[in-house]
Tab-separated table of C-alpha atoms in Angstrom:
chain	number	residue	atom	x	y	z
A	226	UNK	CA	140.392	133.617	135.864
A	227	UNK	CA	139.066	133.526	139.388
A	228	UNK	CA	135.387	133.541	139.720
A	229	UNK	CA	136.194	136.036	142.897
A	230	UNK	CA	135.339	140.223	143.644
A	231	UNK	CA	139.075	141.583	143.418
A	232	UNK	CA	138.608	143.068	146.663
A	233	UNK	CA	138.811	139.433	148.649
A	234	UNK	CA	141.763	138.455	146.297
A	235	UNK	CA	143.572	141.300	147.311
A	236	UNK	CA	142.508	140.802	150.882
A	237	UNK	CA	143.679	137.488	150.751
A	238	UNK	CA	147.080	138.653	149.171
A	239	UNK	CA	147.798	140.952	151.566
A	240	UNK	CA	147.360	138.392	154.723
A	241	UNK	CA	149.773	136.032	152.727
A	242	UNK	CA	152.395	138.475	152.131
A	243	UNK	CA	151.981	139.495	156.087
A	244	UNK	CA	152.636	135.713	157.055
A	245	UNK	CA	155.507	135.461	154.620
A	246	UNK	CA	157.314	138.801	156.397
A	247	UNK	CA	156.411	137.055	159.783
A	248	UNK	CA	158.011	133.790	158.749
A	249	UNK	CA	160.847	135.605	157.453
A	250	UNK	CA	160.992	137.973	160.546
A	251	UNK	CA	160.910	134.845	162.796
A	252	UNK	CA	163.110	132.561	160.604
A	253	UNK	CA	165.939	134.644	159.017
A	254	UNK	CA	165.385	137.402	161.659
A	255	UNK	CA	164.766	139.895	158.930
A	256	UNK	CA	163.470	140.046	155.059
A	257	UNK	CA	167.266	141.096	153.269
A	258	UNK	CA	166.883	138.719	149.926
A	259	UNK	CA	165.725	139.757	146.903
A	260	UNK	CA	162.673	137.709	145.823
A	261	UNK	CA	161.000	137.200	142.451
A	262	UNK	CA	157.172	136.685	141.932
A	263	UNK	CA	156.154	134.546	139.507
A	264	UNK	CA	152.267	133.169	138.185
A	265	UNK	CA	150.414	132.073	135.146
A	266	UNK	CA	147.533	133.385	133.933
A	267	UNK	CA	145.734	134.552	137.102
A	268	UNK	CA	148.642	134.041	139.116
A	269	UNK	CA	150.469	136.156	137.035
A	270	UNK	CA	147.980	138.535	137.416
A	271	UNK	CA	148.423	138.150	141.074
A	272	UNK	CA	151.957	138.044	141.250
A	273	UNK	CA	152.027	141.421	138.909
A	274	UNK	CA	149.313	143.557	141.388
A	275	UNK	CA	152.077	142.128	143.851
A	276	UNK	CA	154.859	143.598	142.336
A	277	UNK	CA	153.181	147.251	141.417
A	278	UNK	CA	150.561	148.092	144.202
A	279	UNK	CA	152.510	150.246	146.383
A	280	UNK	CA	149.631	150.442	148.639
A	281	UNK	CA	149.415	146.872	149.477
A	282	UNK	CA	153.704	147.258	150.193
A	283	UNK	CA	152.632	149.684	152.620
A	284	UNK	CA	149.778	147.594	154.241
A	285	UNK	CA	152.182	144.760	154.499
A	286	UNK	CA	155.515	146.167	155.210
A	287	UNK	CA	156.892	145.063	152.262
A	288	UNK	CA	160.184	146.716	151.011
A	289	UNK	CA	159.231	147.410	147.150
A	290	UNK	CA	163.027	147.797	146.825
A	291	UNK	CA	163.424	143.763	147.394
A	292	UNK	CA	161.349	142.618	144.195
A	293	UNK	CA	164.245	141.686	142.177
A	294	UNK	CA	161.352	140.729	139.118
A	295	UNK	CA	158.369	139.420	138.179
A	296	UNK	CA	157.649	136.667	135.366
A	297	UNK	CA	153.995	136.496	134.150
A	298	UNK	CA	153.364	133.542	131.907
A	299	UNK	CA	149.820	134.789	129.919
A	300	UNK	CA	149.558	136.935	132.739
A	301	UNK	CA	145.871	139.250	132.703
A	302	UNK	CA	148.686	142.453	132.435
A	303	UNK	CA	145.868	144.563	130.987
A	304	UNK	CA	141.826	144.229	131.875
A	305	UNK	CA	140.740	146.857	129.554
A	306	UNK	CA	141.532	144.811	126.608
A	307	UNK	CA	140.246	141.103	127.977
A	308	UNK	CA	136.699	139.890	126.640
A	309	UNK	CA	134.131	142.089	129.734
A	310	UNK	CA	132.525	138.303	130.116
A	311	UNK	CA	130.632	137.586	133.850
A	312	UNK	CA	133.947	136.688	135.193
A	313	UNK	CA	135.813	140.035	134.224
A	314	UNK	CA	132.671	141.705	135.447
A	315	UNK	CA	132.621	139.834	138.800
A	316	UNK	CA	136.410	140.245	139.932
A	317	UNK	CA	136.931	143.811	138.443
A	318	UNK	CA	133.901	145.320	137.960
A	319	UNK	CA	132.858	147.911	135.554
A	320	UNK	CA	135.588	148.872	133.704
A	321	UNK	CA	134.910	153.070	135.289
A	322	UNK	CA	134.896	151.826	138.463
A	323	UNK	CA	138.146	152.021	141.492
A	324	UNK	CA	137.867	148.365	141.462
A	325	UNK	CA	138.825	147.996	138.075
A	326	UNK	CA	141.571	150.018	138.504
A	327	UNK	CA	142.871	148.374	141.610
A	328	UNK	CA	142.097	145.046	139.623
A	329	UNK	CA	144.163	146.471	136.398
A	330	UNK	CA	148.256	145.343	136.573
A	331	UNK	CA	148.271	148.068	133.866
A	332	UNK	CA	146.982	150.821	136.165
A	333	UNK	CA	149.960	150.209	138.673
A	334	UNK	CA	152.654	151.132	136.114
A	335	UNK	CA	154.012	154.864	137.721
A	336	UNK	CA	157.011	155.356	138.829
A	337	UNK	CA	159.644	153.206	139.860
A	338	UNK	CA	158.912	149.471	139.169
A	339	UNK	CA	160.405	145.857	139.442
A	340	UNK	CA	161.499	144.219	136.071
A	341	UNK	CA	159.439	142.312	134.470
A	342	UNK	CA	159.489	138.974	131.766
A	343	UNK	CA	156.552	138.195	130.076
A	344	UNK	CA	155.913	135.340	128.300
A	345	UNK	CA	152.596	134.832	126.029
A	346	UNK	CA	151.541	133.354	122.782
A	347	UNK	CA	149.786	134.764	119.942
A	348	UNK	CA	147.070	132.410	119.803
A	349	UNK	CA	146.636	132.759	123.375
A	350	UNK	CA	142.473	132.329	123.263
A	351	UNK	CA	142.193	133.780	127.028
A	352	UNK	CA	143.727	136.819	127.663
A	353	UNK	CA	144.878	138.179	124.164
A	354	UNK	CA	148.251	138.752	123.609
A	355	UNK	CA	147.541	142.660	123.227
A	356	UNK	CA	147.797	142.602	126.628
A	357	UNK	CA	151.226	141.387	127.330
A	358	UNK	CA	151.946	144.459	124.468
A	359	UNK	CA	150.207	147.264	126.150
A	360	UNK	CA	151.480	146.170	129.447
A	361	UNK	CA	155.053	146.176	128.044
A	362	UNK	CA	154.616	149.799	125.928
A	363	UNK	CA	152.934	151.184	129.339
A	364	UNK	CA	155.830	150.124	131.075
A	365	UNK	CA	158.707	151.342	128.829
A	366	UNK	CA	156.704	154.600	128.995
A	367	UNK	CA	156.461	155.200	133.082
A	368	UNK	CA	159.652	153.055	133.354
A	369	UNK	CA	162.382	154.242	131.073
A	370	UNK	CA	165.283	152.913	132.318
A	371	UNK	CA	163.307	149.945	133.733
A	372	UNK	CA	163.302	146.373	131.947
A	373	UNK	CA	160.361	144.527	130.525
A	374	UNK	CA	161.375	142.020	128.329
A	375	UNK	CA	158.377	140.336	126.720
A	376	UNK	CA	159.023	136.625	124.953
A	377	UNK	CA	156.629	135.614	122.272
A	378	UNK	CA	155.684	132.121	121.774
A	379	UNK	CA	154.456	132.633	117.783
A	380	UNK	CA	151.275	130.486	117.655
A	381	UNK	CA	151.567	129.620	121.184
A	382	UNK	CA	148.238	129.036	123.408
A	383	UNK	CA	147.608	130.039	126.896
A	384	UNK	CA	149.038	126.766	128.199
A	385	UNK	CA	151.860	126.540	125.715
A	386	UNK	CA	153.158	129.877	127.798
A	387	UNK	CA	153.657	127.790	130.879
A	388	UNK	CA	155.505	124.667	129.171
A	389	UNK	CA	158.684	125.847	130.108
A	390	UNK	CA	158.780	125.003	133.391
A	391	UNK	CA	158.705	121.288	132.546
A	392	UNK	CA	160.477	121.054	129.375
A	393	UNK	CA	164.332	122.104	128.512
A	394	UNK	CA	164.934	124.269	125.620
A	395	UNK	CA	165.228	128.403	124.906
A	396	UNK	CA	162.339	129.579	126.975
A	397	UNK	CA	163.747	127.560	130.060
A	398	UNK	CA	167.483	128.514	129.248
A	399	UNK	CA	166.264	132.386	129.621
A	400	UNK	CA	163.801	132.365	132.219
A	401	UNK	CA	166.529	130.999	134.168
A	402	UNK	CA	169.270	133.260	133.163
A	403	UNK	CA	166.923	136.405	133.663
A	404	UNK	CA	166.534	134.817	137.550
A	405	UNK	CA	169.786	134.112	137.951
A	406	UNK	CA	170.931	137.907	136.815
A	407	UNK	CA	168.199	139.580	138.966
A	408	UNK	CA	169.392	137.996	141.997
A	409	UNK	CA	172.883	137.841	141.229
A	410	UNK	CA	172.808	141.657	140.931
A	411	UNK	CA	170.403	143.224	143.051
């Protein structure tokens, strides 16, 4: 978990997704691919705020219609059920507070939102796999017709959850089918 306020991450996210619609702009000559975030653990924390904060789409011109997915390996999907240790405490604040809730994927989940795939363990001993569960009921709630498919490593550890980007087998197989439908049909 970063050791940074949540208001300098998102800072920081919001001038990166500005240079990536410049590059785009001055590359392609306009953004019209789908694209699919993707993080571990913080970064799929990140990539997650990235996918649901509508007002960070409007501060960087993003179109929220071209966020074909996100995958969040152990992602922090849920704050209000991680340990409220220094570091929580430090990025998010108190759990009452606006920060917080700009800090909370969970909080983001109204109306219309990309698909997601989660993938976390059960013995995940850093952000408890509760969270990948709320995050998942939250979003079949506000998101009915939405997907959020969540894939449970049984006894699998906060690393074990990112494993399958190096190793061949099930996990790989449908990370890369889920990809290869949300971009084939978006």
């Amino acid at each position: 978990m970063p050791q940074y306020h949540f208001g300098a991450i998102r800072a920081d996210l919001i001038t990166s997704l500005q240079h990536i619609k410049t590059w785009w702009s001055a590359t392609v000559g306009h953004h019209t691919f789908p694209v699919i975030l993707l993080g571990m653990s913080a970064g799929g924390h990140i990539a997650s705020i990235a996918g649901l904060d509508k007002e960070i789409h409007a501060a960087t011109g993003w179109d929220t219609m071209k966020i074909a997915g996100v995958i969040a390996c152990a992602g922090v999907l849920d704050l209000g059920l991680m340990a409220q240790n220094p570091l929580i405490r430090r990025l998010a604040g108190s759990p009452d507070s606006d920060r917080f809730r700009a800090a909370n994927p969970i909080t983001h989940l109204h109306g219309q939102a990309p698909s997601f795939l989660l993938i976390h363990g059960t013995a995940d001993g850093m952000v408890p796999y509760e969270a990948a569960l709320s995050f998942r009921h939250q979003y079949q709630i506000t998101n009915p017709s939405g997907s959020c498919e969540l894939i449970t490593m049984n006894k699998g550890t906060h690393l074990d959850t990112g494993y399958w980007m190096f190793q061949k087998g099930a996990i790989q197989d449908r990370v890369l089918q889920q990809a290869d439908y949300w971009l084939s049909n978006f």
